[in-house]
Structures are given as structure tokens and as C-alpha cells.
Short mmCIF file of C-alpha atoms in Angstrom, two decimals:
data_model
loop_
_atom_site.label_atom_id
_atom_site.label_comp_id
_atom_site.label_asym_id
_atom_site.label_seq_id
_atom_site.Cartn_x
_atom_site.Cartn_y
_atom_site.Cartn_z
CA VAL A 1 -143.28 71.25 108.10
CA SER A 2 -141.31 73.04 110.75
CA THR A 3 -142.79 76.47 109.78
CA GLN A 4 -146.32 75.07 109.60
CA SER A 5 -145.90 73.43 113.21
CA THR A 6 -144.64 76.88 114.52
CA TRP A 7 -147.52 78.71 112.89
CA GLU A 8 -150.23 76.35 114.31
CA ALA A 9 -148.45 76.94 117.69
CA VAL A 10 -148.82 80.46 117.55
CA VAL A 11 -152.39 80.14 116.34
CA SER A 12 -152.98 77.98 119.32
CA THR A 13 -151.34 80.51 121.75
CA GLN A 14 -153.29 83.30 120.29
CA SER A 15 -156.73 81.50 120.77
CA THR A 16 -155.58 80.73 124.32
CA TRP A 17 -154.57 84.27 124.92
CA GLU A 18 -158.12 85.39 123.40
CA ALA A 19 -159.76 83.21 125.89
CA VAL A 20 -157.71 84.57 128.91
CA VAL A 21 -158.81 87.98 127.77
CA SER A 22 -162.44 86.87 127.33
CA THR A 23 -162.35 85.48 130.79
CA GLN A 24 -160.73 88.43 132.41
CA SER A 25 -163.25 90.73 130.77
CA THR A 26 -166.05 88.62 132.18
CA TRP A 27 -164.54 88.59 135.69
CA GLU A 28 -164.12 92.30 135.65
CA ALA A 29 -167.77 92.50 134.64
CA VAL A 30 -168.65 90.19 137.54
CA VAL A 31 -166.68 92.24 140.06
CA SER A 32 -168.14 95.52 138.80
CA THR A 33 -171.59 94.09 139.10
CA GLN A 34 -170.89 92.64 142.66
CA SER A 35 -169.45 96.06 143.82
CA THR A 36 -172.39 98.12 142.56
CA TRP A 37 -174.82 95.59 143.92
CA LYS A 38 -172.81 96.02 147.51
CA GLN A 39 -173.15 99.78 147.33
CA TRP A 40 -176.94 99.59 146.70
CA TYR A 41 -177.41 97.22 149.22
CA GLN A 42 -175.72 99.28 151.78
CA ARG A 43 -177.53 102.40 150.65
CA ARG A 44 -181.07 100.76 150.75
CA VAL A 45 -180.79 98.35 153.57
CA HIS A 46 -178.21 99.64 156.04
CA GLY A 47 -178.97 103.22 155.31
CA LYS A 48 -182.18 103.17 156.96
CA GLN A 49 -180.89 101.17 159.78
CA TRP A 50 -177.95 103.70 160.51
CA TYR A 51 -180.55 106.51 160.37
CA GLN A 52 -182.69 104.84 163.06
CA ARG A 53 -179.67 104.26 165.29
CA ARG A 54 -178.66 108.05 164.75
CA VAL A 55 -182.34 108.99 166.09
CA HIS A 56 -181.63 107.06 169.12
CA GLY A 57 -178.28 108.51 170.21
CA VAL A 58 -175.68 106.52 168.33
CA LYS A 59 -173.80 109.02 166.55
CA ALA A 60 -170.88 107.09 165.09
CA GLY A 61 -169.72 103.68 164.56
CA MET A 62 -172.54 102.21 162.77
CA THR A 63 -171.17 98.81 161.76
CA ASN A 64 -169.70 97.54 165.01
CA TYR A 65 -170.87 94.93 167.53
CA ALA A 66 -172.37 97.42 169.81
CA ALA A 67 -174.29 99.07 166.89
CA CYS A 68 -175.46 95.69 165.84
CA TYR A 69 -176.81 95.13 169.36
CA CYS A 70 -178.73 98.33 169.22
CA THR A 71 -180.33 97.14 165.87
CA GLY A 72 -181.50 93.82 167.56
CA LEU A 73 -182.81 95.83 170.46
CA LEU A 74 -184.69 98.06 168.49
CA LEU A 75 -186.23 95.22 166.37
CA ALA A 76 -187.42 93.44 169.42
CA ARG A 77 -188.98 96.44 171.16
CA ARG A 78 -190.72 97.46 167.92
CA ALA A 79 -192.17 93.94 167.21
CA LEU A 80 -193.29 93.55 170.81
CA LYS A 81 -194.98 96.81 170.81
CA LYS A 82 -196.76 96.06 167.59
CA VAL A 83 -198.37 92.74 169.15
CA GLY A 84 -198.95 94.34 172.72
CA LEU A 85 -196.13 92.50 174.50
CA ASP A 86 -193.73 95.22 175.23
CA THR A 87 -194.80 95.67 178.85
CA THR A 88 -195.08 92.00 179.65
CA TYR A 89 -191.52 91.01 178.26
CA GLN A 90 -189.12 93.69 179.15
CA GLY A 91 -185.89 91.34 178.40
CA GLN A 92 -182.65 92.15 179.97
CA THR A 93 -182.91 95.74 181.01
CA GLU A 94 -179.43 95.84 182.15
CA PRO A 95 -177.20 94.07 179.83
CA ASP A 96 -174.37 91.96 181.44
CA GLY A 97 -173.30 89.55 178.71
CA GLU A 98 -174.75 86.57 180.35
CA LEU A 99 -176.78 83.93 178.70
CA PHE A 100 -180.67 85.25 178.98
CA GLU A 101 -183.82 83.67 177.86
CA ASN A 102 -187.19 85.09 177.83
CA GLU A 103 -189.66 82.62 179.53
CA VAL A 104 -193.12 82.50 180.81
CA ALA A 105 -193.33 82.24 184.80
CA ASP A 106 -194.14 79.03 186.19
CA GLY A 107 -197.70 78.52 186.81
CA ASP A 108 -198.92 81.82 185.28
CA GLU A 109 -201.28 80.58 182.57
CA GLU A 110 -202.83 83.96 181.94
CA VAL A 111 -199.83 85.53 180.37
CA LYS A 112 -198.98 84.78 176.69
CA ASN A 113 -195.81 83.14 175.45
CA PRO A 114 -193.04 85.26 174.38
CA LEU A 115 -192.81 86.03 170.78
CA ARG A 116 -190.58 83.33 169.35
CA ALA A 117 -188.08 84.23 166.23
CA PHE A 118 -185.45 82.33 164.59
CA LEU A 119 -181.96 83.63 163.53
CA ASP A 120 -181.58 83.13 159.79
CA VAL A 121 -177.89 83.88 159.12
CA GLY A 122 -177.99 83.34 155.25
CA LEU A 123 -174.46 83.14 153.99
CA THR A 124 -173.05 85.03 156.89
CA ARG A 125 -170.07 83.15 158.31
CA THR A 126 -171.03 82.27 162.01
CA THR A 127 -167.53 82.87 163.41
CA THR A 128 -167.09 83.40 167.05
CA GLY A 129 -167.69 87.28 167.80
CA SER A 130 -169.55 87.92 164.55
CA ARG A 131 -171.69 90.95 164.55
CA VAL A 132 -174.67 89.08 163.39
CA PHE A 133 -174.75 87.56 166.95
CA GLY A 134 -174.75 90.88 168.48
CA ILE A 135 -178.05 91.45 166.74
CA LEU A 136 -179.11 88.22 168.08
CA LYS A 137 -178.31 89.22 171.57
CA GLY A 138 -179.87 92.58 171.22
CA ALA A 139 -183.13 90.92 170.17
CA VAL A 140 -183.14 88.42 173.16
CA ASP A 141 -182.33 91.20 175.63
CA GLY A 142 -185.22 93.10 174.09
CA GLY A 143 -187.70 90.52 174.91
CA LEU A 144 -187.91 88.26 171.85
CA ASP A 145 -187.54 84.39 172.38
CA VAL A 146 -184.73 83.39 170.05
CA PRO A 147 -183.32 79.83 170.69
CA HIS A 148 -179.42 80.07 170.94
CA ARG A 149 -176.34 79.40 172.88
CA GLU A 150 -173.39 81.46 174.15
CA LYS A 151 -170.68 79.52 172.29
CA ARG A 152 -170.48 82.12 169.43
CA PHE A 153 -170.71 85.40 171.39
CA PRO A 154 -167.48 87.33 171.92
CA GLY A 155 -165.92 85.97 175.09
CA ALA A 156 -166.53 82.29 174.36
CA TYR A 157 -163.45 80.05 174.16
CA GLY A 158 -162.82 76.61 173.40
CA LYS A 159 -160.54 73.84 174.60
CA VAL A 160 -156.70 74.24 174.23
CA PRO A 161 -155.44 71.94 171.66
CA GLY A 162 -153.23 69.18 172.95
CA ASP A 163 -154.64 69.59 176.44
CA ASP A 164 -157.26 67.17 177.36
CA SER A 165 -157.66 68.77 180.80
CA SER A 166 -159.01 72.15 179.47
CA LYS A 167 -162.50 72.95 178.93
CA ALA A 168 -164.60 75.32 176.92
CA GLY A 169 -166.17 78.19 178.67
CA PHE A 170 -167.59 81.81 178.23
CA ASN A 171 -166.56 84.96 179.65
CA ALA A 172 -169.55 87.21 180.14
CA GLU A 173 -167.45 90.35 181.06
CA THR A 174 -165.79 90.21 177.63
CA HIS A 175 -169.25 89.93 176.14
CA ARG A 176 -170.57 92.85 178.00
CA LYS A 177 -167.51 94.89 176.90
CA TYR A 178 -168.37 94.35 173.40
CA ILE A 179 -171.99 95.43 173.88
CA PHE A 180 -170.97 98.66 175.20
CA GLY A 181 -168.33 99.35 172.62
CA GLY A 182 -165.37 98.65 174.94
CA HIS A 183 -163.37 96.72 172.09
CA VAL A 184 -163.68 100.11 170.10
CA ALA A 185 -162.38 102.37 172.86
CA ASP A 186 -159.50 100.02 173.69
CA TYR A 187 -158.42 100.48 169.96
CA MET A 188 -158.99 104.09 170.15
CA LYS A 189 -156.66 104.43 173.05
CA GLN A 190 -154.25 102.12 171.45
CA MET A 191 -154.19 104.06 168.05
CA GLU A 192 -153.93 107.53 169.69
CA GLU A 193 -150.87 106.39 171.74
CA ALA A 194 -149.09 105.00 168.49
CA SER A 195 -149.92 107.77 166.10
CA GLU A 196 -152.15 110.75 166.66
CA ASP A 197 -152.54 111.77 163.16
CA LYS A 198 -153.86 108.33 162.16
CA TYR A 199 -156.22 108.34 165.16
CA LYS A 200 -157.73 111.74 164.16
CA ALA A 201 -157.99 110.31 160.30
CA HIS A 202 -159.40 107.01 161.50
CA PHE A 203 -162.01 108.13 164.13
CA ALA A 204 -162.78 111.51 162.62
CA LYS A 205 -166.48 110.91 162.77
CA TYR A 206 -166.15 109.93 166.50
CA ILE A 207 -164.15 113.03 167.07
CA ALA A 208 -166.65 115.33 165.33
CA ALA A 209 -169.51 113.74 167.43
CA GLY A 210 -167.64 114.54 170.74
CA ILE A 211 -167.19 110.78 171.33
CA ASN A 212 -163.93 109.31 172.87
CA ALA A 213 -162.80 106.26 174.75
CA ASP A 214 -163.95 107.49 177.98
CA ASN A 215 -167.71 108.36 177.12
CA MET A 216 -168.29 105.34 174.65
CA GLU A 217 -169.95 103.36 177.07
CA GLU A 218 -172.33 106.25 178.21
CA MET A 219 -173.35 106.77 174.52
CA TYR A 220 -174.71 103.27 174.08
CA THR A 221 -176.14 103.15 177.63
CA LYS A 222 -178.27 106.32 176.63
CA ALA A 223 -178.97 104.73 173.28
CA HIS A 224 -180.46 101.56 175.00
CA ALA A 225 -182.69 103.79 177.25
CA ALA A 226 -183.81 105.78 174.14
CA ILE A 227 -184.86 102.59 172.28
CA ARG A 228 -186.69 101.23 175.24
CA ALA A 229 -188.41 104.48 175.82
CA ASN A 230 -189.59 105.02 172.30
CA PRO A 231 -188.95 102.36 169.66
CA ASP A 232 -191.30 103.87 167.05
CA PRO A 233 -190.22 104.61 163.68
CA THR A 234 -190.04 108.28 162.82
CA GLU A 235 -192.66 109.73 160.73
CA LYS A 236 -192.39 109.80 157.03
CA LYS A 237 -192.55 113.38 155.34
CA ALA A 238 -195.44 113.77 152.92
CA VAL A 239 -193.73 114.18 149.53
CA ASP A 240 -195.69 115.68 146.33
CA PRO A 241 -194.71 113.53 143.36
CA ALA A 242 -195.23 116.63 141.01
CA SER A 243 -192.37 118.42 142.80
CA PHE A 244 -189.86 115.91 141.54
CA LYS A 245 -187.50 117.06 138.86
CA LYS A 246 -186.48 114.95 135.96
CA SER A 247 -182.77 114.55 135.81
CA PHE A 248 -182.81 112.93 132.40
CA ALA A 249 -183.94 113.64 128.97
CA HIS A 250 -185.11 111.16 126.32
CA LYS A 251 -183.33 111.48 122.86
CA LYS A 252 -185.75 112.35 120.19
CA LYS A 253 -186.06 109.75 117.47
CA MET A 254 -184.47 110.23 114.22
CA PRO A 255 -187.00 110.19 111.18
CA TRP A 256 -186.55 107.33 108.58
CA ALA A 257 -185.56 109.69 105.73
CA GLN A 258 -182.65 111.10 108.08
CA ARG A 259 -181.53 107.69 109.06
CA LYS A 260 -181.39 106.56 105.21
CA ALA A 261 -179.37 109.69 104.21
CA ARG A 262 -176.93 109.13 107.25
CA VAL A 263 -176.25 105.45 106.16
CA GLN A 264 -175.63 106.62 102.47
CA GLN A 265 -173.43 109.36 103.69
CA LYS A 266 -171.43 106.67 105.82
CA ILE A 267 -171.06 104.47 102.64
CA ALA A 268 -169.90 107.28 100.51
CA ASN A 269 -167.19 108.14 103.03
CA ILE A 270 -166.05 104.41 103.13
CA LEU A 271 -165.91 104.16 99.30
CA ARG A 272 -164.07 107.79 99.13
CA GLY A 273 -161.40 106.54 101.48
CA ALA A 274 -160.87 103.19 99.63
CA GLN A 275 -159.86 105.27 96.39
#
């Protein structure tokens, strides 16, 4: 009885272990699929946005808050130009980080209302200072009418826990600093002082493009001006489909007689091994 109980425990443990291995394999497959999807999304979606920002002068740092602001600005100027409202609604031509809204002048009935849009963040976490709000700010400063408040922009702060006399507020100067990449410039200075080798490795693309902490704001200022001057997308090059080279070859299907002979050979090898 004792031996039988022990054997049942071993079988139970083996079943549990197989379930764990199966679960682990499934999880690894999910993680692999997620990584592949993330890589595809970055290549297909972000790749085009990065290219457009490079055209307008942003040479490095394609994923920070300042670059997202440029994306929103480009979106707004391009959309308004398409509907013929780019000259009517210029937006905030000199970003200062303050709350800004595009409104029709009182008493002016001939001017059309600003083009209204709504921010759909999807599954993005709406934490204070999130880059998605950089896109929002760029779109508003570009001339779009997007309902929003300043409490999620960089520079917003809440009440101090335990202090009833404290008040929530917003520092526009901090927000402006993020719009022009000032937070990146501060990090560059900090890392350069701490470790020059680490600085050269971490900011290699900035260094190759000739960008440092001192001319960071100048780069984004020129990018904003370039976007406003010409927000049109670059012309697509005409490609001849006949010029494409096939990078794969289809395997020729094996005839039935050859498949049958192959199976018989495998059976013969098995029987020969059993003897």
C-alpha cells in the first residue's frame, strides 16, 4: 500500500510537472509573439514617423517628449492644410508651455470653427508627463482644437499628502523645457560628468549628428519652423514591381511514387533496427 501510494504521488508530480512545462512553453510562445508584434509595429508605424521628423531636422532622439511634440505639430499643420484652415489657425507659434486653446474670435461669424479632434490614448497609461501628451500639446499648438487640461503635462503637480493648505498647480516653464528637449540636455550633462565613456555610448547618435546639450533647443526650434513652413509629406518614389527579386524558392512537390518508396524505405529501416 505504501509503495502504491508513493507511486501515485510520483505520477501526480509528473503530471503537475508536465502541466508546468506546457504552461511555460505556452508563455514563451506568447512572449515571442508579443516581441515579434512589437518589432513589426515599430518598423511599420514608428518608422514612418521617425523618417518624417528626420526630414524636418530632428536628427536624433526620436522617442522623447520633444520628438512627440514635433509629431503632433506635423499632424496638425498637415491636417489643417488639407482642409484649407492652415492660414486661419496658426496655433501657438512660440511654444511657452502654457495652456493654449484654438477659438474663433468673438463676433467673427465668417471664420470657420477650428478643426476639432479628440485624443484616444488606447491602452497607454495616462501618467503625468507621458509622451502621448506631448503629441496632444503639439497638435493643439499646431492649430487643432483638442479638449484637454494641463494637469497631465510635465510640470503639473498635486497637493502634498497630509498638507491641507497645499494646492495643485502647474509650472509652464518646466513644460516648455520638455518641449525643447531640456530634460534630455540635462541628462546629457549629468552623464558626461559622471562617465564620459558611458555618455559616448548612450548618446552616440546625438554625437554623430553634432547635437549636444548646448544646441538641443536650437535643433527643435528649427524643426518647428521647418514643419510650419512645409508640412507636406515627401513624394513617394515610383517603383517598378517587375524589378523586385524573389528572396524565396518554392520546394518542388515530390511525386506520389517517390513518396510511397520513401515510406517503404523508412519501414524497412525500422524493421531492420528491431532485429
